[in-house]
Structure formats: C-alpha cells, structure tokens
Amino acid sequence: MNALTRFAHSRTAWLILMMSAVALELAALFFQYVMELSPCVMCIYQRVAVFGLVFAGLIGVIGHRSRIARFIGLATWAISAIWGLKLAIELVDMQTNPSPFATCSYLPEFPSWLQLHEWLPSVFMPTGMCSDIPWEFMGVTMGQYMIVAFATYLLALVVFLIPALKKSV
C-alpha cells in the first residue's frame, strides 16, 4: 500500500477534513457574533454545506477502516463540497451583478422535517441580505473566499478518492 492510500485509510486524514470544516464554522460564527456581520440565506446554506463536510469527516473518523464507511464519507464530502461551491458561486454572482429580479429569500427553505433555523436560530437564522458585501480582505469578498474553500475541498477529494476506495491490506 502506498503512502497516499495509507493516509486515506487513516483516522488522521478524516480528522483533518472534519477539523478544517469545524474551523470554517467557527470562523462564520466569529464573523457573525464578534464582527457583527449578518449572514444571508445563501451564507446559511453554505454553513449547512460545511456542516456536511464536518459530518463526512466524522463518518471517516469513526469508520476509516471500513471501505463502505469511507465510501459514504466520500459521497457526503462530494455532495457537500459541490453544493457549497454552487452556492458560493451564486452568492458572488448576486453580489457582483445585483438585480431586483435575482434576490434571495428572507428565510431559509429547509425541508419541513429539518427546520434548522427554528431549532438553532443562533446558527441558522439569516439576518442579512445576499446582495450586501459586508466584508472584504485584500479586495476579496467572503463569498469569493468560500469559492476557494469549496474548490479546495473538491480538489482534495479528487486526490483522495481513488486511494480512499482501495481495499485495505
């Protein structure tokens, strides 16, 4: 087994995925509660996508020795990163090309069985507008940084995919 395959089968690899996503969630809460920046609906949806990455990492941490668990973790990772990237691109488009016809809703449209904004409003209740750009660093908006973050998760997934699915020896 080569080094990348051993790493993909290790608890450490999945812990890195999980902890990097936790760091993004903590950063989001820092921006919201310390810097007092209001998250919009698209930001909240991106939080859910990042929680998907946390969950994917948790699946891998628990089941890193199981090929089936690694597959489920990889699938969750892929869905979360692709969905998050799509949302980040849409948000940046709303911010750079504002239109009265392309706006986001005031409340998230979660399924009736998963009303996160009602269960945990301090994390999942949007209070900002999608077209606002409340923060920039070095001329790059938060939405643009999230495009980079989700694209990086996808790139890591591509590198990680085949080694993680190989059978353990």
PDB file of C-alpha atoms in Angstrom, residues 7-156:
ATOM      1  CA  PHE A   7      -3.113   8.206   4.650  1.00  0.00           C
ATOM      2  CA  ALA A   8      -6.574   7.955   3.037  1.00  0.00           C
ATOM      3  CA  HIS A   9      -7.309   4.960   5.258  1.00  0.00           C
ATOM      4  CA  SER A  10      -6.114   6.721   8.409  1.00  0.00           C
ATOM      5  CA  ARG A  11      -8.175   8.407  11.066  1.00  0.00           C
ATOM      6  CA  THR A  12      -5.866  11.436  10.791  1.00  0.00           C
ATOM      7  CA  ALA A  13      -6.895  12.214   7.202  1.00  0.00           C
ATOM      8  CA  TRP A  14     -10.568  12.267   8.097  1.00  0.00           C
ATOM      9  CA  LEU A  15      -9.870  14.238  11.262  1.00  0.00           C
ATOM     10  CA  ILE A  16      -8.151  16.913   9.138  1.00  0.00           C
ATOM     11  CA  LEU A  17     -11.257  17.146   6.944  1.00  0.00           C
ATOM     12  CA  MET A  18     -13.538  17.380   9.965  1.00  0.00           C
ATOM     13  CA  MET A  19     -11.431  19.899  11.887  1.00  0.00           C
ATOM     14  CA  SER A  20     -10.882  22.179   8.889  1.00  0.00           C
ATOM     15  CA  ALA A  21     -14.660  22.318   8.406  1.00  0.00           C
ATOM     16  CA  VAL A  22     -15.157  22.979  12.139  1.00  0.00           C
ATOM     17  CA  ALA A  23     -12.653  25.846  11.798  1.00  0.00           C
ATOM     18  CA  LEU A  24     -14.747  27.303   8.947  1.00  0.00           C
ATOM     19  CA  GLU A  25     -17.894  27.053  11.088  1.00  0.00           C
ATOM     20  CA  LEU A  26     -16.149  28.770  13.987  1.00  0.00           C
ATOM     21  CA  ALA A  27     -14.925  31.497  11.635  1.00  0.00           C
ATOM     22  CA  ALA A  28     -18.502  32.021  10.422  1.00  0.00           C
ATOM     23  CA  LEU A  29     -19.716  32.394  13.997  1.00  0.00           C
ATOM     24  CA  PHE A  30     -16.825  34.772  14.741  1.00  0.00           C
ATOM     25  CA  PHE A  31     -17.842  36.949  11.788  1.00  0.00           C
ATOM     26  CA  GLN A  32     -21.467  36.859  12.920  1.00  0.00           C
ATOM     27  CA  TYR A  33     -21.117  37.438  16.655  1.00  0.00           C
ATOM     28  CA  VAL A  34     -17.777  39.188  17.165  1.00  0.00           C
ATOM     29  CA  MET A  35     -17.559  41.252  13.994  1.00  0.00           C
ATOM     30  CA  GLU A  36     -21.372  41.621  13.936  1.00  0.00           C
ATOM     31  CA  LEU A  37     -21.761  40.720  10.241  1.00  0.00           C
ATOM     32  CA  SER A  38     -25.233  39.455   9.399  1.00  0.00           C
ATOM     33  CA  PRO A  39     -25.377  36.199   7.415  1.00  0.00           C
ATOM     34  CA  CYS A  40     -27.735  35.989   4.452  1.00  0.00           C
ATOM     35  CA  VAL A  41     -29.744  32.943   3.372  1.00  0.00           C
ATOM     36  CA  MET A  42     -27.000  31.854   0.963  1.00  0.00           C
ATOM     37  CA  CYS A  43     -24.463  32.122   3.801  1.00  0.00           C
ATOM     38  CA  ILE A  44     -26.681  29.911   5.951  1.00  0.00           C
ATOM     39  CA  TYR A  45     -26.964  27.341   3.151  1.00  0.00           C
ATOM     40  CA  GLN A  46     -23.172  27.378   2.855  1.00  0.00           C
ATOM     41  CA  ARG A  47     -22.964  26.744   6.603  1.00  0.00           C
ATOM     42  CA  VAL A  48     -25.112  23.665   6.080  1.00  0.00           C
ATOM     43  CA  ALA A  49     -22.750  22.518   3.307  1.00  0.00           C
ATOM     44  CA  VAL A  50     -19.781  22.994   5.645  1.00  0.00           C
ATOM     45  CA  PHE A  51     -21.620  21.011   8.337  1.00  0.00           C
ATOM     46  CA  GLY A  52     -21.926  18.310   5.670  1.00  0.00           C
ATOM     47  CA  LEU A  53     -18.126  18.325   5.433  1.00  0.00           C
ATOM     48  CA  VAL A  54     -17.900  18.051   9.225  1.00  0.00           C
ATOM     49  CA  PHE A  55     -20.264  15.077   9.062  1.00  0.00           C
ATOM     50  CA  ALA A  56     -18.253  13.483   6.208  1.00  0.00           C
ATOM     51  CA  GLY A  57     -15.110  13.800   8.310  1.00  0.00           C
ATOM     52  CA  LEU A  58     -16.882  12.310  11.325  1.00  0.00           C
ATOM     53  CA  ILE A  59     -18.011   9.323   9.254  1.00  0.00           C
ATOM     54  CA  GLY A  60     -14.407   8.786   8.180  1.00  0.00           C
ATOM     55  CA  VAL A  61     -13.014   9.237  11.683  1.00  0.00           C
ATOM     56  CA  ILE A  62     -15.398   6.595  13.028  1.00  0.00           C
ATOM     57  CA  GLY A  63     -15.272   4.203  10.076  1.00  0.00           C
ATOM     58  CA  HIS A  64     -11.878   4.840   8.483  1.00  0.00           C
ATOM     59  CA  ARG A  65     -11.118   1.106   8.392  1.00  0.00           C
ATOM     60  CA  SER A  66     -14.342   0.238   6.569  1.00  0.00           C
ATOM     61  CA  ARG A  67     -14.467   0.613   2.802  1.00  0.00           C
ATOM     62  CA  ILE A  68     -18.242   1.178   2.958  1.00  0.00           C
ATOM     63  CA  ALA A  69     -17.887   3.898   5.610  1.00  0.00           C
ATOM     64  CA  ARG A  70     -15.142   5.581   3.583  1.00  0.00           C
ATOM     65  CA  PHE A  71     -17.414   5.464   0.514  1.00  0.00           C
ATOM     66  CA  ILE A  72     -20.281   7.060   2.464  1.00  0.00           C
ATOM     67  CA  GLY A  73     -17.884   9.690   3.831  1.00  0.00           C
ATOM     68  CA  LEU A  74     -16.557  10.418   0.341  1.00  0.00           C
ATOM     69  CA  ALA A  75     -20.086  10.696  -1.078  1.00  0.00           C
ATOM     70  CA  THR A  76     -21.086  13.092   1.716  1.00  0.00           C
ATOM     71  CA  TRP A  77     -17.869  15.054   1.132  1.00  0.00           C
ATOM     72  CA  ALA A  78     -18.578  15.294  -2.614  1.00  0.00           C
ATOM     73  CA  ILE A  79     -22.209  16.352  -2.222  1.00  0.00           C
ATOM     74  CA  SER A  80     -21.355  18.952   0.425  1.00  0.00           C
ATOM     75  CA  ALA A  81     -18.402  20.445  -1.459  1.00  0.00           C
ATOM     76  CA  ILE A  82     -20.214  20.565  -4.823  1.00  0.00           C
ATOM     77  CA  TRP A  83     -23.351  22.066  -3.283  1.00  0.00           C
ATOM     78  CA  GLY A  84     -21.301  24.574  -1.275  1.00  0.00           C
ATOM     79  CA  LEU A  85     -19.329  25.620  -4.357  1.00  0.00           C
ATOM     80  CA  LYS A  86     -22.566  26.081  -6.330  1.00  0.00           C
ATOM     81  CA  LEU A  87     -24.000  28.251  -3.533  1.00  0.00           C
ATOM     82  CA  ALA A  88     -20.840  30.333  -3.189  1.00  0.00           C
ATOM     83  CA  ILE A  89     -20.773  30.996  -6.939  1.00  0.00           C
ATOM     84  CA  GLU A  90     -24.463  32.005  -6.868  1.00  0.00           C
ATOM     85  CA  LEU A  91     -23.840  34.346  -3.925  1.00  0.00           C
ATOM     86  CA  VAL A  92     -20.888  36.038  -5.634  1.00  0.00           C
ATOM     87  CA  ASP A  93     -23.000  36.427  -8.772  1.00  0.00           C
ATOM     88  CA  MET A  94     -25.780  38.103  -6.726  1.00  0.00           C
ATOM     89  CA  GLN A  95     -23.223  40.438  -5.168  1.00  0.00           C
ATOM     90  CA  THR A  96     -21.374  41.366  -8.343  1.00  0.00           C
ATOM     91  CA  ASN A  97     -24.446  41.556 -10.611  1.00  0.00           C
ATOM     92  CA  PRO A  98     -27.237  42.828  -8.337  1.00  0.00           C
ATOM     93  CA  SER A  99     -30.699  42.626  -9.836  1.00  0.00           C
ATOM     94  CA  PRO A 100     -34.135  43.242  -8.343  1.00  0.00           C
ATOM     95  CA  PHE A 101     -35.226  40.043 -10.082  1.00  0.00           C
ATOM     96  CA  ALA A 102     -32.457  37.825  -8.648  1.00  0.00           C
ATOM     97  CA  THR A 103     -32.765  38.058  -4.894  1.00  0.00           C
ATOM     98  CA  CYS A 104     -32.678  35.580  -2.076  1.00  0.00           C
ATOM     99  CA  SER A 105     -35.455  34.895   0.398  1.00  0.00           C
ATOM    100  CA  TYR A 106     -35.529  36.187   3.953  1.00  0.00           C
ATOM    101  CA  LEU A 107     -35.957  32.743   5.498  1.00  0.00           C
ATOM    102  CA  PRO A 108     -34.208  29.523   4.563  1.00  0.00           C
ATOM    103  CA  GLU A 109     -36.288  26.957   2.732  1.00  0.00           C
ATOM    104  CA  PHE A 110     -35.319  23.860   4.664  1.00  0.00           C
ATOM    105  CA  PRO A 111     -37.437  20.707   4.373  1.00  0.00           C
ATOM    106  CA  SER A 112     -40.324  20.522   6.861  1.00  0.00           C
ATOM    107  CA  TRP A 113     -38.519  17.724   8.741  1.00  0.00           C
ATOM    108  CA  LEU A 114     -35.293  19.777   9.077  1.00  0.00           C
ATOM    109  CA  GLN A 115     -36.216  23.266  10.254  1.00  0.00           C
ATOM    110  CA  LEU A 116     -32.692  24.205  11.375  1.00  0.00           C
ATOM    111  CA  HIS A 117     -33.467  27.924  11.557  1.00  0.00           C
ATOM    112  CA  GLU A 118     -36.191  27.174  14.121  1.00  0.00           C
ATOM    113  CA  TRP A 119     -34.211  24.586  16.086  1.00  0.00           C
ATOM    114  CA  LEU A 120     -30.983  26.578  16.307  1.00  0.00           C
ATOM    115  CA  PRO A 121     -31.664  30.168  15.194  1.00  0.00           C
ATOM    116  CA  SER A 122     -28.366  31.454  16.628  1.00  0.00           C
ATOM    117  CA  VAL A 123     -26.558  29.490  13.895  1.00  0.00           C
ATOM    118  CA  PHE A 124     -29.089  29.053  11.075  1.00  0.00           C
ATOM    119  CA  MET A 125     -31.292  32.176  11.082  1.00  0.00           C
ATOM    120  CA  PRO A 126     -30.346  34.612   8.315  1.00  0.00           C
ATOM    121  CA  THR A 127     -30.374  38.295   9.196  1.00  0.00           C
ATOM    122  CA  GLY A 128     -28.565  39.852   6.221  1.00  0.00           C
ATOM    123  CA  MET A 129     -29.177  40.483   2.539  1.00  0.00           C
ATOM    124  CA  CYS A 130     -27.479  38.422  -0.175  1.00  0.00           C
ATOM    125  CA  SER A 131     -26.594  41.432  -2.306  1.00  0.00           C
ATOM    126  CA  ASP A 132     -24.686  43.134   0.544  1.00  0.00           C
ATOM    127  CA  ILE A 133     -20.910  42.764   0.728  1.00  0.00           C
ATOM    128  CA  PRO A 134     -20.268  43.326   4.440  1.00  0.00           C
ATOM    129  CA  TRP A 135     -16.599  42.245   4.460  1.00  0.00           C
ATOM    130  CA  GLU A 136     -13.583  42.157   2.176  1.00  0.00           C
ATOM    131  CA  PHE A 137      -9.958  41.252   2.780  1.00  0.00           C
ATOM    132  CA  MET A 138      -7.352  42.194   0.182  1.00  0.00           C
ATOM    133  CA  GLY A 139     -10.147  43.019  -2.275  1.00  0.00           C
ATOM    134  CA  VAL A 140     -11.700  39.559  -1.985  1.00  0.00           C
ATOM    135  CA  THR A 141     -15.191  39.068  -0.539  1.00  0.00           C
ATOM    136  CA  MET A 142     -16.218  36.365   1.877  1.00  0.00           C
ATOM    137  CA  GLY A 143     -18.209  34.679  -0.903  1.00  0.00           C
ATOM    138  CA  GLN A 144     -15.126  34.584  -3.107  1.00  0.00           C
ATOM    139  CA  TYR A 145     -13.090  33.068  -0.278  1.00  0.00           C
ATOM    140  CA  MET A 146     -15.782  30.398   0.079  1.00  0.00           C
ATOM    141  CA  ILE A 147     -15.456  29.596  -3.629  1.00  0.00           C
ATOM    142  CA  VAL A 148     -11.762  28.973  -2.987  1.00  0.00           C
ATOM    143  CA  ALA A 149     -12.530  26.916   0.134  1.00  0.00           C
ATOM    144  CA  PHE A 150     -15.092  24.651  -1.553  1.00  0.00           C
ATOM    145  CA  ALA A 151     -12.914  24.298  -4.678  1.00  0.00           C
ATOM    146  CA  THR A 152     -10.028  23.269  -2.399  1.00  0.00           C
ATOM    147  CA  TYR A 153     -12.238  20.649  -0.722  1.00  0.00           C
ATOM    148  CA  LEU A 154     -13.164  19.336  -4.187  1.00  0.00           C
ATOM    149  CA  LEU A 155      -9.531  19.227  -5.291  1.00  0.00           C
ATOM    150  CA  ALA A 156      -8.603  17.342  -2.120  1.00  0.00           C
TER     151      ALA A 156
END
